[in-house]
């Protein structure tokens, strides 16, 4: 569906209720018009200005640019600042505590913090399925670890992905070596060596779309990419596209993105950029070797976003091939702002290879994430704008 490009504001709970409102509206016209397909694309730990339509003009996101140019961009869309609670609200239209996922997917002994969706909170998939939709999901779940809490048990006809909060992108599913098991319709799934998770998520989503055409029903696709969540791993060809693009450093780039956001009408010209994080060393104080190292990390991060955009392009092409492109509502959002910190978390000790490779468990740190969330303050996990504001197309 095409909309005249404009900007608006919407917090996450109201956005979820809007989704249900759309269902009511389409139901009222069901006798006269074909029900619309719905695609919800959710990315992980993407900062407010980390894609082209919101300021990152140095990252190639032509497909997201296309969606934004022909659709609606929200200037103030708010999430719940961390992964699982945001997903709980998106899937149920409720505040995260009401749905049972007030924190992560671990049980803290209270109903609001049990770490999985309660049965009183119907999921979008359960509601849409009762309305005649085929319900599909590919990617990250993170709202219930036990088998009876998995996607297929919460309304999805088909699911491919992983259940927990994160996964590496290479070397997943080799018997005896996988760090995060993959699942396809409740059964273990093993990737061929060398396959890249972001691409496999797209492959399975498109396969589900092909298969569901036989049912001749409208579909709901929840496409929940892991990228650009840690670890920093990307395909060599994608990384090569960004070689040398980050020589200007994080201080200059965050100001550039701030100015881009003003030009795009996302913020007012009177809004100031957030104060420089005093925990982040100024770029011009780094040594040459340090600058080279940090450039490489951001090149990998950009490549991860680039590959998500490629997946969105393949999705658009598939919808056109299936003649569903004019009857599909597509929503693109991030579950929280870019991740802060200094990258010394326990999982970085797994690192056995250079950043970007299968052996990398490096994370995005405050230095580049300050740029990713520009012009906003702070990071994922904090109730500041940098933590709770996300792109919405």
XYZ file of C-alpha atoms in Angstrom:
393
model
C 0.000 0.000 0.000
C 1.359 3.438 -0.871
C 0.981 6.544 1.262
C 1.986 10.106 0.593
C 5.248 10.588 2.475
C 4.788 12.394 5.749
C 5.905 12.267 9.346
C 4.046 11.496 12.537
C 4.566 10.462 16.151
C 3.452 7.277 17.892
C 4.501 5.369 21.033
C 4.790 1.585 20.788
C 1.649 0.682 22.734
C -0.475 2.883 20.481
C 1.309 1.482 17.444
C 0.329 -2.002 18.527
C -3.253 -0.928 19.056
C -3.140 0.669 15.611
C -2.274 -2.750 14.209
C -5.376 -4.209 15.806
C -7.357 -1.208 14.574
C -6.254 -2.004 11.048
C -7.606 -5.505 11.486
C -10.987 -4.181 12.545
C -11.085 -1.843 9.557
C -10.089 -4.515 7.071
C -12.664 -6.856 8.601
C -15.410 -4.311 7.977
C -14.532 -4.283 4.284
C -13.894 -8.012 4.015
C -17.107 -8.588 2.064
C -16.155 -6.030 -0.572
C -12.389 -6.061 -0.730
C -9.590 -8.574 -0.411
C -8.020 -8.609 3.043
C -4.557 -6.998 3.024
C -1.416 -8.983 3.680
C 0.708 -7.660 6.559
C 4.513 -7.813 6.825
C 6.204 -6.680 10.042
C 9.978 -6.330 9.646
C 11.771 -5.977 12.981
C 15.527 -5.444 13.243
C 17.632 -5.707 16.366
C 19.667 -2.941 18.066
C 19.453 -0.544 15.119
C 20.011 3.089 16.068
C 17.671 5.959 15.184
C 19.911 7.252 12.372
C 21.419 3.932 11.227
C 19.507 3.715 7.914
C 19.346 6.051 4.917
C 15.820 7.448 5.457
C 16.788 8.550 8.984
C 20.241 9.991 8.315
C 22.807 7.279 7.484
C 23.348 8.288 3.875
C 26.695 6.482 3.810
C 24.983 3.087 4.309
C 23.340 1.661 1.201
C 19.674 1.041 1.996
C 17.943 1.566 -1.376
C 14.994 -0.663 -0.528
C 14.262 1.031 2.777
C 14.711 4.354 0.974
C 12.050 3.218 -1.495
C 9.618 2.195 1.247
C 10.134 5.496 3.070
C 9.732 7.575 -0.089
C 6.426 5.903 -0.916
C 5.148 5.562 2.607
C 4.889 7.007 6.082
C 7.840 7.799 8.375
C 7.253 8.355 12.079
C 9.449 10.961 13.745
C 8.782 9.687 17.261
C 8.151 5.977 17.441
C 8.986 4.575 20.861
C 9.967 1.061 21.867
C 10.584 -0.486 25.282
C 14.394 0.055 25.184
C 15.363 -3.655 25.201
C 14.629 -6.644 22.991
C 12.152 -8.948 24.706
C 9.788 -6.335 26.201
C 9.480 -4.594 22.838
C 8.651 -7.883 21.129
C 6.075 -8.679 23.806
C 4.291 -5.378 23.171
C 4.450 -5.739 19.398
C 3.044 -9.242 19.437
C 0.256 -8.592 21.939
C -0.610 -4.877 21.740
C -0.099 -4.661 25.508
C 2.411 -3.137 27.855
C 5.234 -5.591 28.380
C 4.453 -6.211 32.065
C 0.830 -7.011 31.267
C 2.055 -9.579 28.722
C 4.495 -11.158 31.213
C 7.802 -9.949 29.739
C 8.777 -6.940 31.826
C 12.457 -7.716 31.408
C 14.266 -10.373 29.387
C 13.265 -13.998 28.788
C 14.224 -15.120 32.286
C 11.720 -15.832 35.059
C 12.154 -13.446 37.997
C 9.323 -14.986 40.002
C 6.594 -12.421 39.342
C 3.824 -12.607 36.751
C 4.962 -9.353 35.145
C 8.515 -10.707 34.914
C 7.938 -14.370 34.141
C 9.933 -14.081 30.890
C 7.349 -15.488 28.470
C 4.022 -14.393 26.987
C 1.106 -15.349 29.199
C -1.952 -17.095 27.803
C -4.207 -14.140 28.598
C -2.276 -12.077 26.045
C -3.221 -13.160 22.548
C -0.542 -12.723 19.909
C -1.059 -11.014 16.567
C -0.610 -14.431 14.989
C -3.368 -15.991 17.107
C -5.800 -13.161 16.340
C -5.010 -13.018 12.622
C -5.164 -16.787 12.286
C -8.691 -16.710 13.675
C -9.457 -14.086 11.039
C -8.477 -16.335 8.163
C -4.814 -15.426 7.774
C -1.833 -17.681 7.196
C 0.696 -16.703 9.890
C 4.433 -16.906 9.208
C 7.571 -16.015 11.126
C 11.310 -16.056 10.408
C 14.013 -14.834 12.768
C 14.321 -14.120 16.480
C 11.586 -15.030 19.001
C 12.831 -14.103 22.526
C 9.469 -14.158 24.332
C 9.384 -17.726 25.656
C 12.058 -20.412 25.886
C 10.064 -23.556 26.678
C 8.667 -25.553 23.779
C 5.039 -24.783 24.674
C 5.909 -21.061 24.381
C 7.478 -21.259 20.898
C 6.026 -19.502 17.824
C 4.200 -22.553 16.462
C 2.471 -22.870 19.822
C 1.530 -19.157 19.850
C -0.333 -18.899 16.579
C 2.272 -19.146 13.828
C 1.621 -21.722 11.126
C 5.301 -21.777 10.172
C 8.475 -20.638 11.926
C 12.175 -20.636 11.151
C 14.771 -19.100 13.430
C 16.070 -19.185 16.973
C 14.231 -18.989 20.265
C 16.572 -16.984 22.510
C 17.906 -13.461 22.452
C 20.918 -13.684 20.134
C 22.781 -15.902 17.719
C 26.004 -15.840 15.773
C 25.656 -15.538 11.995
C 27.998 -18.294 10.844
C 28.650 -21.879 11.913
C 25.201 -22.358 13.389
C 23.612 -25.745 13.549
C 26.613 -27.954 12.881
C 25.884 -30.928 15.098
C 27.774 -30.646 18.363
C 29.080 -27.134 17.681
C 26.066 -24.824 17.515
C 25.934 -22.010 20.086
C 22.243 -21.323 19.484
C 20.116 -24.113 18.002
C 17.947 -23.239 15.042
C 14.364 -24.457 14.795
C 12.001 -24.930 11.867
C 8.415 -25.774 12.783
C 9.435 -27.228 16.146
C 12.217 -29.391 14.724
C 16.011 -28.844 14.885
C 17.432 -27.224 11.757
C 21.027 -27.381 10.570
C 22.576 -24.853 8.196
C 25.111 -25.827 5.607
C 28.650 -24.626 6.420
C 29.320 -21.102 5.203
C 25.682 -20.015 5.172
C 24.919 -16.582 6.653
C 22.026 -16.315 9.111
C 20.528 -13.042 7.820
C 20.287 -14.522 4.343
C 18.816 -17.771 5.643
C 16.142 -15.875 7.542
C 15.183 -14.172 4.278
C 15.348 -17.448 2.323
C 12.970 -19.189 4.697
C 10.572 -16.244 4.833
C 10.345 -16.198 1.031
C 9.908 -19.970 0.970
C 6.992 -19.640 3.379
C 5.419 -17.032 1.102
C 5.715 -19.356 -1.892
C 4.136 -22.241 0.009
C 1.262 -20.235 1.463
C 0.047 -19.140 -1.973
C -1.563 -22.558 -2.358
C -3.880 -21.742 0.557
C -5.261 -18.676 -1.247
C -5.498 -16.780 2.041
C -4.078 -13.432 3.158
C -0.873 -13.726 5.152
C 0.871 -12.135 8.115
C 4.686 -12.370 7.964
C 6.738 -11.447 11.019
C 10.285 -11.041 9.689
C 12.453 -10.587 12.795
C 16.078 -10.165 11.738
C 18.860 -10.608 14.294
C 21.038 -8.005 12.578
C 22.705 -5.727 13.437
C 22.805 -7.221 16.956
C 26.161 -8.591 18.106
C 28.334 -10.452 17.205
C 29.796 -8.258 14.467
C 29.830 -10.736 11.576
C 29.139 -9.993 7.918
C 29.745 -11.295 4.416
C 33.119 -10.245 2.935
C 31.509 -8.777 -0.201
C 29.259 -6.562 1.904
C 32.128 -5.429 4.132
C 34.227 -4.504 1.094
C 31.599 -1.946 0.004
C 32.330 0.150 3.092
C 36.106 0.082 3.045
C 37.368 3.575 3.865
C 33.915 5.098 4.370
C 34.482 5.762 8.053
C 37.769 7.634 7.960
C 35.994 10.789 9.098
C 35.391 9.156 12.495
C 32.467 8.961 14.885
C 32.487 12.610 15.992
C 32.131 14.069 12.502
C 29.711 11.379 11.338
C 27.272 11.883 14.196
C 27.108 15.608 13.369
C 26.626 14.767 9.688
C 23.719 12.463 10.524
C 22.236 15.131 12.792
C 22.246 17.585 9.901
C 20.775 14.942 7.594
C 17.928 14.373 10.061
C 17.128 18.084 9.996
C 17.156 18.103 6.176
C 14.818 15.122 6.095
C 12.389 16.823 8.465
C 12.831 14.212 11.185
C 13.848 16.801 13.778
C 13.432 20.552 13.955
C 16.290 22.896 13.108
C 16.131 24.186 16.673
C 16.806 20.764 18.197
C 20.343 20.424 19.482
C 22.487 17.338 19.153
C 23.030 15.402 22.380
C 26.124 16.280 24.375
C 29.184 14.173 23.556
C 29.390 11.053 25.699
C 32.308 11.700 28.036
C 33.062 7.959 28.072
C 33.804 8.059 24.333
C 37.291 9.178 23.352
C 37.373 11.938 20.707
C 38.273 10.526 17.280
C 41.193 12.914 16.816
C 42.756 11.650 20.049
C 43.073 8.089 18.690
C 46.288 6.763 17.195
C 46.413 5.837 13.513
C 46.198 2.117 14.365
C 43.245 2.712 16.674
C 41.420 4.625 13.968
C 42.044 1.833 11.469
C 40.741 -0.755 13.926
C 37.558 1.164 14.724
C 36.888 1.912 11.074
C 36.920 -1.827 10.385
C 34.347 -2.479 13.088
C 31.948 0.106 11.682
C 32.457 -1.241 8.162
C 31.225 -4.623 9.426
C 28.262 -3.056 11.214
C 27.251 -1.167 8.067
C 27.567 -4.373 6.041
C 25.155 -6.128 8.410
C 22.552 -3.389 7.869
C 23.211 -3.470 4.123
C 22.392 -7.196 4.007
C 19.107 -6.638 5.839
C 18.211 -4.077 3.182
C 19.070 -6.630 0.501
C 16.634 -9.002 2.216
C 13.932 -6.331 2.151
C 14.607 -5.937 -1.578
C 14.173 -9.658 -2.124
C 10.928 -9.502 -0.132
C 9.600 -6.697 -2.342
C 10.553 -8.634 -5.451
C 8.800 -11.759 -4.145
C 5.616 -9.829 -3.379
C 5.632 -8.483 -6.930
C 6.264 -11.963 -8.348
C 3.300 -13.306 -6.377
C 1.188 -10.306 -7.460
C 0.706 -9.326 -3.827
C 2.681 -6.072 -3.885
C -0.391 -3.839 -4.219
C -2.235 -5.513 -1.359
C 0.472 -5.721 1.324
C 1.097 -3.410 4.253
C 4.808 -3.357 5.226
C 6.037 -2.015 8.566
C 9.738 -1.626 9.385
C 11.000 -0.879 12.916
C 13.830 -1.552 15.380
C 13.336 -3.061 18.822
C 15.521 -0.480 20.594
C 18.348 1.963 20.045
C 21.933 1.042 19.251
C 23.846 -0.727 22.011
C 26.217 1.150 24.297
C 29.002 -0.091 26.541
C 32.678 -0.795 26.085
C 32.495 -4.258 24.539
C 34.035 -6.131 27.458
C 31.071 -8.429 28.061
C 31.740 -12.117 28.817
C 30.718 -13.316 25.365
C 33.495 -11.288 23.719
C 35.888 -13.793 25.291
C 34.690 -16.282 22.667
C 36.441 -14.242 19.958
C 38.828 -16.404 17.944
C 39.071 -14.438 14.695
C 39.101 -10.942 13.201
C 36.041 -8.745 13.525
C 33.488 -9.629 10.860
C 34.469 -13.296 10.581
C 32.853 -16.392 12.042
C 35.281 -16.197 14.955
C 34.248 -12.679 15.963
C 32.094 -12.072 19.005
C 32.770 -8.357 19.092
C 29.951 -5.976 19.961
C 28.927 -2.498 18.873
C 30.196 -0.048 21.499
C 29.200 3.418 22.688
C 31.600 5.195 20.340
C 29.876 4.262 17.075
C 26.504 3.745 18.787
C 26.543 7.409 19.818
C 26.619 8.031 16.070
C 23.944 5.401 15.419
C 21.560 7.068 17.857
C 22.429 10.600 16.714
C 21.177 13.162 17.548
C 19.681 11.462 20.601
C 21.121 10.724 24.023
C 22.248 7.382 25.446
C 21.747 3.801 24.258
C 19.774 0.565 24.341
C 18.548 -0.339 27.816
C 18.084 3.271 28.954
C 14.829 5.269 29.041
C 16.454 8.155 27.183
C 15.623 8.935 23.561
C 18.686 7.030 22.341
C 17.346 3.896 24.010
C 13.630 4.134 23.251
C 13.486 5.907 19.863
C 13.541 3.833 16.694
C 13.071 4.287 12.973
C 9.563 3.467 11.779
C 8.550 3.134 8.149
